[in-house]
Tab-separated table of C-alpha atoms (C1' of nucleotides) in Angstrom:
chain	number	residue	atom	x	y	z
A	1	MET	CA	0.000	0.000	0.000
A	2	THR	CA	2.880	2.328	0.357
A	3	SER	CA	2.684	3.138	-3.302
A	4	GLU	CA	3.358	6.451	-4.895
A	5	ARG	CA	0.882	8.118	-2.606
A	6	GLU	CA	3.288	8.371	0.261
A	7	ARG	CA	6.648	9.051	-1.202
A	8	ALA	CA	8.235	8.937	2.205
A	9	TYR	CA	10.711	11.738	2.600
A	10	HIS	CA	10.008	14.918	0.720
A	11	HIS	CA	6.354	14.727	1.094
A	12	GLY	CA	5.712	17.138	-1.726
A	13	ASP	CA	3.960	19.887	0.116
A	14	LEU	CA	3.905	18.989	3.742
A	15	ARG	CA	3.647	22.583	4.765
A	16	ARG	CA	0.347	23.027	2.996
A	17	VAL	CA	-0.983	19.694	4.170
A	18	ILE	CA	-0.238	20.608	7.767
A	19	LEU	CA	-1.755	24.035	7.319
A	20	ASP	CA	-4.952	22.609	5.866
A	21	ALA	CA	-5.248	20.076	8.635
A	22	ALA	CA	-4.712	22.834	11.164
A	23	LEU	CA	-7.421	24.946	9.567
A	24	ASP	CA	-9.748	22.008	9.740
A	25	VAL	CA	-9.108	21.426	13.416
A	26	ILE	CA	-9.384	25.099	14.311
A	27	ALA	CA	-12.623	25.544	12.414
A	28	THR	CA	-14.105	22.518	14.113
A	29	ASN	CA	-12.785	22.578	17.656
A	30	GLY	CA	-11.057	25.911	18.053
A	31	PRO	CA	-7.396	26.815	18.290
A	32	GLY	CA	-7.062	25.215	21.692
A	33	ALA	CA	-7.601	21.776	20.214
A	34	LEU	CA	-4.604	22.175	17.945
A	35	SER	CA	-1.842	19.651	18.469
A	36	LEU	CA	1.288	19.488	16.357
A	37	ARG	CA	1.579	15.781	16.957
A	38	ASP	CA	-1.973	15.202	15.860
A	39	LEU	CA	-1.395	17.137	12.677
A	40	ALA	CA	1.742	15.105	12.041
A	41	ARG	CA	-0.233	11.901	12.481
A	42	ARG	CA	-2.880	13.070	10.058
A	43	ALA	CA	-0.241	13.854	7.480
A	44	GLY	CA	1.442	10.532	8.093
A	45	VAL	CA	4.776	12.030	9.068
A	46	SER	CA	6.840	11.918	12.210
A	47	HIS	CA	5.894	13.972	15.210
A	48	ALA	CA	8.672	16.482	14.711
A	49	ALA	CA	8.117	17.134	11.019
A	50	PRO	CA	5.780	20.103	11.461
A	51	ALA	CA	8.342	21.871	13.572
A	52	HIS	CA	10.663	22.078	10.607
A	53	HIS	CA	8.150	24.150	8.673
A	54	PHE	CA	6.658	26.200	11.457
A	55	LYS	CA	9.203	26.049	14.248
A	56	ASP	CA	6.553	26.225	16.925
A	57	ARG	CA	2.929	25.790	17.668
A	58	THR	CA	2.868	29.561	17.759
A	59	GLY	CA	4.719	29.600	14.468
A	60	LEU	CA	2.009	27.507	12.870
A	61	LEU	CA	-0.682	29.831	14.153
A	62	THR	CA	1.330	32.789	12.942
A	63	ALA	CA	1.419	31.261	9.480
A	64	VAL	CA	-2.335	30.758	9.640
A	65	ALA	CA	-2.856	34.384	10.606
A	66	ALA	CA	-0.538	35.636	7.881
A	67	GLU	CA	-2.270	33.574	5.232
A	68	GLY	CA	-5.561	34.777	6.624
A	69	TYR	CA	-4.678	38.438	6.288
A	70	ALA	CA	-3.467	37.868	2.744
A	71	LEU	CA	-6.683	36.138	1.719
A	72	PHE	CA	-8.627	38.770	3.600
A	73	ALA	CA	-7.005	41.600	1.685
A	74	ASP	CA	-7.840	39.875	-1.590
A	75	ALA	CA	-11.415	39.294	-0.511
A	76	LEU	CA	-11.937	42.938	0.402
A	77	ALA	CA	-10.267	44.259	-2.709
A	78	GLY	CA	-13.020	43.239	-5.102
A	79	ALA	CA	-15.897	45.043	-3.429
A	80	PRO	CA	-17.293	48.128	-5.191
A	81	ASP	CA	-18.582	50.159	-2.243
A	82	LEU	CA	-18.526	50.259	1.516
A	83	ARG	CA	-21.551	48.095	1.999
A	84	GLU	CA	-20.297	45.350	-0.289
A	85	ARG	CA	-16.975	45.543	1.452
A	86	GLY	CA	-18.783	44.845	4.664
A	87	VAL	CA	-20.514	41.923	2.990
A	88	ALA	CA	-17.133	40.677	1.810
A	89	TYR	CA	-15.903	41.003	5.398
A	90	VAL	CA	-18.720	38.809	6.634
A	91	ARG	CA	-18.349	36.376	3.767
A	92	PHE	CA	-14.665	35.971	4.488
A	93	ALA	CA	-15.378	35.154	8.109
A	94	ALA	CA	-18.006	32.617	7.102
A	95	THR	CA	-15.797	31.067	4.443
A	96	HIS	CA	-12.536	31.064	6.363
A	97	PRO	CA	-13.581	30.731	9.986
A	98	ALA	CA	-10.276	29.307	11.148
A	99	HIS	CA	-8.228	32.068	9.576
A	100	PHE	CA	-10.570	34.702	10.905
A	101	ARG	CA	-10.511	33.455	14.442
A	102	VAL	CA	-6.751	33.254	14.607
A	103	MET	CA	-6.243	36.620	12.935
A	104	PHE	CA	-8.045	38.495	15.659
A	105	GLN	CA	-6.527	36.723	18.621
A	106	PRO	CA	-3.121	38.330	18.960
A	107	ASP	CA	-2.049	36.161	21.868
A	108	LEU	CA	-2.153	33.149	19.574
A	109	HIS	CA	0.486	34.273	17.129
A	110	ARG	CA	3.733	36.195	16.944
A	111	THR	CA	2.640	39.731	16.214
A	112	ASP	CA	6.084	40.839	15.076
A	113	ASP	CA	6.378	38.290	12.306
A	114	PRO	CA	7.390	40.028	9.040
A	115	ASP	CA	5.063	38.029	6.802
A	116	LEU	CA	2.203	38.616	9.169
A	117	LEU	CA	2.877	42.330	9.347
A	118	ALA	CA	3.066	42.666	5.583
A	119	ALA	CA	-0.179	40.798	4.993
A	120	ARG	CA	-1.891	42.686	7.767
A	121	ALA	CA	-0.767	45.991	6.289
A	122	ARG	CA	-2.328	45.016	2.976
A	123	ALA	CA	-5.590	44.113	4.661
A	124	THR	CA	-5.617	47.320	6.669
A	125	GLU	CA	-5.100	49.300	3.511
A	126	ALA	CA	-8.005	47.522	1.866
A	127	LEU	CA	-10.169	48.411	4.847
A	128	ARG	CA	-9.132	52.046	4.751
A	129	GLU	CA	-9.984	52.303	1.088
A	130	GLY	CA	-13.410	50.975	1.875
A	131	VAL	CA	-14.029	53.557	4.535
A	132	ALA	CA	-12.790	56.317	2.264
A	133	ASP	CA	-16.010	56.427	0.310
A	134	LEU	CA	-18.151	57.063	3.326
A	135	PRO	CA	-20.343	60.121	2.936
A	136	PRO	CA	-18.400	63.000	4.497
A	137	ALA	CA	-20.073	63.310	7.830
A	138	GLY	CA	-18.576	66.452	9.188
A	139	ARG	CA	-15.280	67.051	10.772
A	140	GLY	CA	-12.440	64.608	10.450
A	141	GLU	CA	-13.061	63.341	13.923
A	142	ASP	CA	-16.492	62.079	12.999
A	143	ASP	CA	-15.144	60.510	9.839
A	144	ARG	CA	-12.749	58.427	11.839
A	145	LEU	CA	-15.532	57.416	14.171
A	146	ALA	CA	-17.732	56.482	11.248
A	147	GLY	CA	-14.976	54.275	9.922
A	148	VAL	CA	-14.661	52.563	13.271
A	149	ALA	CA	-18.431	52.189	13.331
A	150	ALA	CA	-18.534	50.477	9.964
A	151	TRP	CA	-15.689	48.233	10.965
A	152	SER	CA	-17.334	47.413	14.274
A	153	LEU	CA	-20.602	46.563	12.589
A	154	ALA	CA	-19.075	44.138	10.129
A	155	HIS	CA	-16.686	42.677	12.652
A	156	GLY	CA	-19.322	42.269	15.303
A	157	PHE	CA	-21.695	40.563	12.916
A	158	ALA	CA	-18.953	38.250	11.683
A	159	THR	CA	-17.777	37.427	15.190
A	160	LEU	CA	-21.236	36.748	16.541
A	161	LEU	CA	-21.934	34.633	13.510
A	162	LEU	CA	-18.868	32.474	14.100
A	163	SER	CA	-19.525	32.151	17.807
A	164	GLY	CA	-22.975	30.830	16.987
A	165	ALA	CA	-24.691	33.627	18.853
A	166	LEU	CA	-26.793	34.528	15.840
A	167	THR	CA	-27.964	31.056	14.956
A	168	ASP	CA	-31.439	31.466	16.418
A	169	ALA	CA	-31.705	35.155	15.638
A	170	MET	CA	-31.689	34.352	11.943
A	171	GLU	CA	-32.890	30.849	11.373
A	172	GLY	CA	-31.453	29.386	8.253
A	173	ARG	CA	-31.183	32.766	6.679
A	174	ASP	CA	-28.199	33.565	4.488
A	175	PRO	CA	-25.745	35.553	6.611
A	176	GLU	CA	-24.417	37.610	3.734
A	177	GLU	CA	-27.855	38.645	2.613
A	178	ALA	CA	-28.871	39.411	6.170
A	179	PHE	CA	-25.871	41.619	6.642
A	180	ARG	CA	-26.506	43.358	3.362
A	181	SER	CA	-29.982	44.443	4.337
A	182	LEU	CA	-28.827	45.162	7.855
A	183	ALA	CA	-26.136	47.490	6.571
A	184	GLY	CA	-28.631	49.127	4.244
A	185	LEU	CA	-30.895	49.675	7.191
A	186	ILE	CA	-28.198	51.636	8.938
A	187	PHE	CA	-26.005	53.302	6.417
A	188	THR	CA	-28.304	54.303	3.605
A	189	ALA	CA	-31.651	55.615	4.796
A	190	GLU	CA	-30.967	59.014	6.209
A	191	GLY	CA	-33.313	60.570	8.602
A	192	ARG	CA	-34.268	57.664	10.788
A	193	GLY	CA	-31.156	55.768	9.967
A	194	GLY	CA	-31.214	53.511	12.966
A	195	GLY	CA	-34.951	52.986	12.968
B	1	MET	CA	4.067	24.516	61.801
B	2	THR	CA	2.457	26.348	59.039
B	3	SER	CA	1.421	29.605	60.585
B	4	GLU	CA	-2.164	30.703	60.894
B	5	ARG	CA	-2.001	32.562	57.607
B	6	GLU	CA	-2.119	29.386	55.659
B	7	ARG	CA	-4.628	27.300	57.478
B	8	ALA	CA	-3.655	24.324	55.355
B	9	TYR	CA	-6.711	22.303	54.519
B	10	HIS	CA	-9.916	24.190	53.963
B	11	HIS	CA	-8.377	27.142	52.372
B	12	GLY	CA	-11.364	29.308	53.017
B	13	ASP	CA	-12.309	30.231	49.514
B	14	LEU	CA	-10.066	28.360	47.179
B	15	ARG	CA	-12.644	28.387	44.456
B	16	ARG	CA	-12.652	32.155	44.246
B	17	VAL	CA	-8.885	32.375	44.523
B	18	ILE	CA	-8.458	29.992	41.594
B	19	LEU	CA	-11.079	31.835	39.604
B	20	ASP	CA	-9.402	35.170	40.165
B	21	ALA	CA	-6.027	33.785	39.228
B	22	ALA	CA	-7.540	32.293	36.102
B	23	LEU	CA	-9.107	35.615	35.169
B	24	ASP	CA	-5.755	37.261	35.615
B	25	VAL	CA	-3.988	34.778	33.360
B	26	ILE	CA	-6.688	34.893	30.694
B	27	ALA	CA	-6.769	38.669	30.620
B	28	THR	CA	-3.014	38.811	30.284
B	29	ASN	CA	-2.076	35.888	28.078
B	30	GLY	CA	-5.326	34.520	26.775
B	31	PRO	CA	-7.212	31.336	27.587
B	32	GLY	CA	-4.575	29.194	25.947
B	33	ALA	CA	-2.053	30.092	28.602
B	34	LEU	CA	-4.284	28.735	31.313
B	35	SER	CA	-2.824	25.862	33.331
B	36	LEU	CA	-4.559	24.244	36.256
B	37	ARG	CA	-1.243	23.356	37.799
B	38	ASP	CA	-0.036	26.900	37.510
B	39	LEU	CA	-3.154	28.199	39.200
B	40	ALA	CA	-2.665	25.661	41.957
B	41	ARG	CA	0.905	26.840	42.453
B	42	ARG	CA	-0.232	30.457	42.654
B	43	ALA	CA	-2.802	29.576	45.262
B	44	GLY	CA	-0.268	27.527	47.193
B	45	VAL	CA	-2.235	24.316	46.994
B	46	SER	CA	-1.563	20.942	45.482
B	47	HIS	CA	-1.793	20.405	41.768
B	48	ALA	CA	-5.041	18.494	41.986
B	49	ALA	CA	-6.898	20.888	44.259
B	50	PRO	CA	-8.503	22.925	41.459
B	51	ALA	CA	-10.019	19.798	39.972
B	52	HIS	CA	-12.106	19.325	43.066
B	53	HIS	CA	-13.848	22.645	42.496
B	54	PHE	CA	-14.021	22.686	38.726
B	55	LYS	CA	-13.604	19.098	37.670
B	56	ASP	CA	-11.815	20.026	34.475
B	57	ARG	CA	-9.968	22.726	32.687
B	58	THR	CA	-13.147	23.054	30.682
B	59	GLY	CA	-15.092	23.146	33.915
B	60	LEU	CA	-13.073	26.091	35.104
B	61	LEU	CA	-13.658	27.955	31.875
B	62	THR	CA	-17.340	27.104	32.091
B	63	ALA	CA	-17.446	28.656	35.530
B	64	VAL	CA	-15.723	31.752	34.168
B	65	ALA	CA	-18.262	32.030	31.378
B	66	ALA	CA	-21.192	31.540	33.736
B	67	GLU	CA	-19.911	34.183	36.107
B	68	GLY	CA	-19.303	36.402	33.124
B	69	TYR	CA	-22.856	36.134	31.866
B	70	ALA	CA	-24.189	36.856	35.341
B	71	LEU	CA	-22.077	39.978	35.718
B	72	PHE	CA	-22.947	40.919	32.172
B	73	ALA	CA	-26.660	40.764	32.831
B	74	ASP	CA	-26.222	42.993	35.872
B	75	ALA	CA	-24.120	45.448	33.917
B	76	LEU	CA	-26.694	45.759	31.168
B	77	ALA	CA	-29.620	46.045	33.523
B	78	GLY	CA	-28.773	49.515	34.766
B	79	ALA	CA	-28.708	51.301	31.436
B	80	PRO	CA	-31.603	53.652	30.654
B	81	ASP	CA	-31.764	53.454	26.861
B	82	LEU	CA	-30.355	51.496	23.946
B	83	ARG	CA	-27.305	53.627	23.483
B	84	GLU	CA	-26.298	53.483	27.118
B	85	ARG	CA	-26.842	49.766	27.023
B	86	GLY	CA	-24.346	49.634	24.215
B	87	VAL	CA	-21.955	51.685	26.282
B	88	ALA	CA	-22.473	49.276	29.154
B	89	TYR	CA	-21.716	46.438	26.764
B	90	VAL	CA	-18.415	48.018	25.815
B	91	ARG	CA	-17.615	48.942	29.381
B	92	PHE	CA	-18.191	45.395	30.516
B	93	ALA	CA	-15.794	44.084	27.883
B	94	ALA	CA	-13.178	46.617	28.907
B	95	THR	CA	-13.656	45.955	32.601
B	96	HIS	CA	-13.938	42.183	32.436
B	97	PRO	CA	-11.862	41.196	29.433
B	98	ALA	CA	-11.260	37.639	30.585
B	99	HIS	CA	-14.930	36.947	31.195
B	100	PHE	CA	-15.874	38.506	27.910
B	101	ARG	CA	-13.409	36.537	25.878
B	102	VAL	CA	-14.405	33.211	27.354
B	103	MET	CA	-18.115	33.952	27.116
B	104	PHE	CA	-18.042	34.268	23.370
B	105	GLN	CA	-15.830	31.290	22.622
B	106	PRO	CA	-18.197	28.340	22.902
B	107	ASP	CA	-15.520	25.760	22.226
B	108	LEU	CA	-13.836	26.742	25.463
B	109	HIS	CA	-16.644	25.828	27.802
B	110	ARG	CA	-19.433	23.323	28.265
B	111	THR	CA	-22.378	24.935	26.578
B	112	ASP	CA	-24.911	22.668	28.253
B	113	ASP	CA	-23.950	23.592	31.781
B	114	PRO	CA	-27.062	24.556	33.765
B	115	ASP	CA	-25.494	27.510	35.564
B	116	LEU	CA	-24.117	28.791	32.316
B	117	LEU	CA	-27.449	28.469	30.559
B	118	ALA	CA	-29.301	30.260	33.333
B	119	ALA	CA	-26.879	33.156	33.436
B	120	ARG	CA	-26.818	33.399	29.677
B	121	ALA	CA	-30.602	33.486	29.575
B	122	ARG	CA	-30.583	36.404	31.980
B	123	ALA	CA	-28.073	38.252	29.848
B	124	THR	CA	-30.004	37.551	26.671
B	125	GLU	CA	-33.119	38.882	28.278
B	126	ALA	CA	-31.324	42.070	29.276
B	127	LEU	CA	-30.162	42.479	25.696
B	128	ARG	CA	-33.654	41.977	24.322
B	129	GLU	CA	-35.061	44.590	26.661
B	130	GLY	CA	-32.495	47.001	25.351
B	131	VAL	CA	-33.449	46.403	21.759
B	132	ALA	CA	-37.113	46.721	22.600
B	133	ASP	CA	-36.962	50.488	22.863
B	134	LEU	CA	-35.669	50.880	19.350
B	135	PRO	CA	-37.857	53.194	17.310
B	136	PRO	CA	-40.306	50.975	15.439
B	137	ALA	CA	-38.789	50.814	11.986
B	138	GLY	CA	-41.437	49.087	9.993
B	139	ARG	CA	-42.190	45.438	9.776
B	140	GLY	CA	-41.008	42.968	12.353
B	141	GLU	CA	-38.365	41.674	10.050
B	142	ASP	CA	-36.557	44.976	10.036
B	143	ASP	CA	-36.912	45.272	13.759
B	144	ARG	CA	-35.128	42.023	14.246
B	145	LEU	CA	-32.392	43.115	11.884
B	146	ALA	CA	-32.051	46.405	13.706
B	147	GLY	CA	-31.575	44.516	16.928
B	148	VAL	CA	-28.871	42.402	15.366
B	149	ALA	CA	-27.301	45.561	14.006
B	150	ALA	CA	-27.144	47.203	17.405
B	151	TRP	CA	-25.757	44.060	18.926
B	152	SER	CA	-23.181	43.713	16.166
B	153	LEU	CA	-22.064	47.284	16.563
B	154	ALA	CA	-21.468	47.006	20.293
B	155	HIS	CA	-19.997	43.552	20.067
B	156	GLY	CA	-17.707	44.430	17.199
B	157	PHE	CA	-16.432	47.507	18.947
B	158	ALA	CA	-15.843	45.586	22.157
B	159	THR	CA	-14.118	42.728	20.381
B	160	LEU	CA	-11.873	44.935	18.303
B	161	LEU	CA	-11.033	46.879	21.423
B	162	LEU	CA	-9.962	43.779	23.298
B	163	SER	CA	-7.978	42.421	20.384
B	164	GLY	CA	-6.035	45.663	20.281
B	165	ALA	CA	-7.145	46.440	16.751
B	166	LEU	CA	-8.417	49.857	17.756
B	167	THR	CA	-5.417	50.994	19.738
B	168	ASP	CA	-4.053	53.243	17.042
B	169	ALA	CA	-7.447	54.223	15.664
B	170	MET	CA	-8.222	55.981	18.929
B	171	GLU	CA	-5.056	57.002	20.648
B	172	GLY	CA	-5.498	57.248	24.344
B	173	ARG	CA	-9.133	58.090	23.937
B	174	ASP	CA	-11.679	56.747	26.361
B	175	PRO	CA	-13.325	53.735	24.716
B	176	GLU	CA	-16.686	54.242	26.384
B	177	GLU	CA	-16.897	57.846	25.338
B	178	ALA	CA	-15.785	56.980	21.832
B	179	PHE	CA	-18.480	54.384	21.532
B	180	ARG	CA	-21.069	56.742	22.892
B	181	SER	CA	-20.463	59.322	20.214
B	182	LEU	CA	-20.045	56.609	17.617
B	183	ALA	CA	-23.425	55.185	18.487
B	184	GLY	CA	-24.912	58.647	18.392
B	185	LEU	CA	-23.458	59.110	14.946
B	186	ILE	CA	-25.345	56.102	13.726
B	187	PHE	CA	-28.471	55.660	15.738
B	188	THR	CA	-29.752	59.136	16.381
B	189	ALA	CA	-31.462	60.597	13.388
B	190	GLU	CA	-29.806	63.579	11.777
B	191	GLY	CA	-28.101	65.272	14.635
B	192	ARG	CA	-24.665	63.776	14.519
B	193	GLY	CA	-24.147	65.144	17.949
B	194	GLY	CA	-21.045	66.169	19.760
B	195	GLY	CA	-18.151	63.915	18.955
C	1	DC	C1'	30.795	10.909	-8.188
C	2	DC	C1'	30.437	13.947	-4.395
C	3	DG	C1'	29.248	17.332	-1.075
C	4	DG	C1'	25.952	20.521	0.689
C	5	DC	C1'	21.452	21.293	2.203
C	6	DA	C1'	16.632	21.125	3.060
C	7	DT	C1'	13.559	17.668	4.649
C	8	DC	C1'	12.151	14.363	7.660
C	9	DT	C1'	12.964	10.663	11.585
C	10	DA	C1'	14.019	8.988	16.161
C	11	DG	C1'	14.878	9.723	20.855
C	12	DT	C1'	14.456	12.384	24.935
C	13	DC	C1'	12.832	15.649	28.710
C	14	DA	C1'	9.886	18.734	31.320
C	15	DT	C1'	5.145	20.011	31.675
C	16	DT	C1'	0.444	19.251	31.661
C	17	DG	C1'	-4.455	17.296	32.278
C	18	DA	C1'	-6.799	13.648	34.175
C	19	DC	C1'	-7.533	10.122	37.276
C	20	DA	C1'	-7.211	7.088	41.585
C	21	DA	C1'	-6.440	6.511	46.281
C	22	DG	C1'	-5.355	8.198	50.577
C	23	DT	C1'	-5.432	12.093	54.289
C	24	DT	C1'	-7.302	15.862	57.008
C	25	DC	C1'	-10.911	18.312	58.937
C	26	DA	C1'	-15.729	19.965	60.262
C	27	DG	C1'	-20.101	19.038	61.862
C	28	DG	C1'	-23.954	16.078	63.048
C	29	DC	C1'	-25.626	12.255	65.875
C	30	DG	C1'	-25.589	8.584	69.059
D	1	DC	C1'	-17.365	11.989	74.416
D	2	DG	C1'	-16.657	9.074	70.346
D	3	DC	C1'	-17.913	7.864	65.872
D	4	DC	C1'	-18.790	8.606	61.287
D	5	DT	C1'	-19.868	10.726	56.967
D	6	DG	C1'	-18.678	13.781	53.460
D	7	DA	C1'	-16.259	17.685	51.638
D	8	DA	C1'	-11.727	19.675	50.843
D	9	DC	C1'	-7.238	18.738	49.806
D	10	DT	C1'	-2.769	15.782	48.906
D	11	DT	C1'	0.141	12.377	46.838
D	12	DG	C1'	1.190	9.372	43.205
D	13	DT	C1'	0.775	8.071	38.613
D	14	DC	C1'	-0.046	7.791	33.411
D	15	DA	C1'	-0.561	9.160	28.690
D	16	DA	C1'	-0.113	13.071	25.713
D	17	DT	C1'	2.068	17.118	24.304
D	18	DG	C1'	5.652	20.823	22.950
D	19	DA	C1'	10.230	21.539	22.365
D	20	DC	C1'	14.845	20.215	21.625
D	21	DT	C1'	18.854	17.400	19.707
D	22	DA	C1'	21.123	14.340	16.789
D	23	DG	C1'	20.950	11.614	12.950
D	24	DA	C1'	19.061	9.607	8.565
D	25	DT	C1'	17.549	10.436	3.783
D	26	DG	C1'	17.310	12.056	-0.696
D	27	DC	C1'	17.703	15.936	-4.116
D	28	DC	C1'	20.536	19.049	-6.785
D	29	DG	C1'	24.485	21.373	-8.556
D	30	DG	C1'	29.321	21.022	-9.689
DNA sequence: CCGGCATCTAGTCATTGACAAGTTCAGGCG
DNA sequence: CGCCTGAACTTGTCAATGACTAGATGCCGG
């Protein structure tokens, strides 16, 4: 049975295999359930193999976060306006729950990692661009607050969604669509915006 | 031989001591850094003492979450209107970061724990009351969405705050006050009041 | 053919969570 | 007073894990 599938040494792309397995575990059972040895077993390699690619457990999570920010930046880039960028934010969280969760838990990864910083800078830039086309509210102070508000709204929705807190609040409804109308409710209609 | 300070057996309130130590660790280094043995060492008891009060590591975190929801419900109860309830939401997160973080990570605790469920129900009720005094927007569907929106806004702000993502967006500014004006920006009609 | 190098293996150690069994203490009851 | 029951805590132990070290393996260029 040890045919060409397992070519022993030089696995081919062990790094990716480990990463994918890690994402699977994190999405299912959370980052706490992550075990390097378990991942090694899944990949059919020795218990120390992952360490060569990621150094650490923290190193693995750092790689996850970095990849997450990169994908995140790409996901945000395509959106035409602020609202769709928010939708993209939510969609990313729903599509890449493991990445998302690790990204926003700084104590899980090494925050000074160069790759991570670069990817995060890209994502931040994408977010800023999105906020740029907010209707000019007033003074610059309010603009900044409005940006934080938009960010908070999308992030809160995404976070609650992943934590399962919204499951009964919107039974079987499509999260993206829900957020879209929710954002319309707030950001478009002037006058009684919040109503 | 051991002086009266440490009355050996029957520590007095070991449960609370362990809980407080746990909260300290979680707030500082995150839930992943939590070690029952470490907590035992801090409290000056044997390595198995915590298990008697919390059964498990998960049991300890469940207790943290339950306590968190109880405190949360109390914190929300005092607020006069929706906006102030949001402020209370943010304040709770800032004041009880460890509780907050554990509360919204279901894979950390036992979600079927009776105490947890009871406390969470109280908190949920307090949240619902807050949403109830939203201006009636239109149909019930929109009302529900508006509630989710308010919740998302507060939760997102609180979460981003705790993850440190807002640190440079609001340098040295008081988070509560920032959220208050932010919420005013969005939820009050046209008067984008004092920022 | 050979040497360097990244990749992976094998072995080891301290730490941890979980469990089992024993010990200490307080309070109730005869 | 003496016993006894149960809660609180200790001691001992085991498997699993993260991290480290040294060594084996195979690819690639010269």
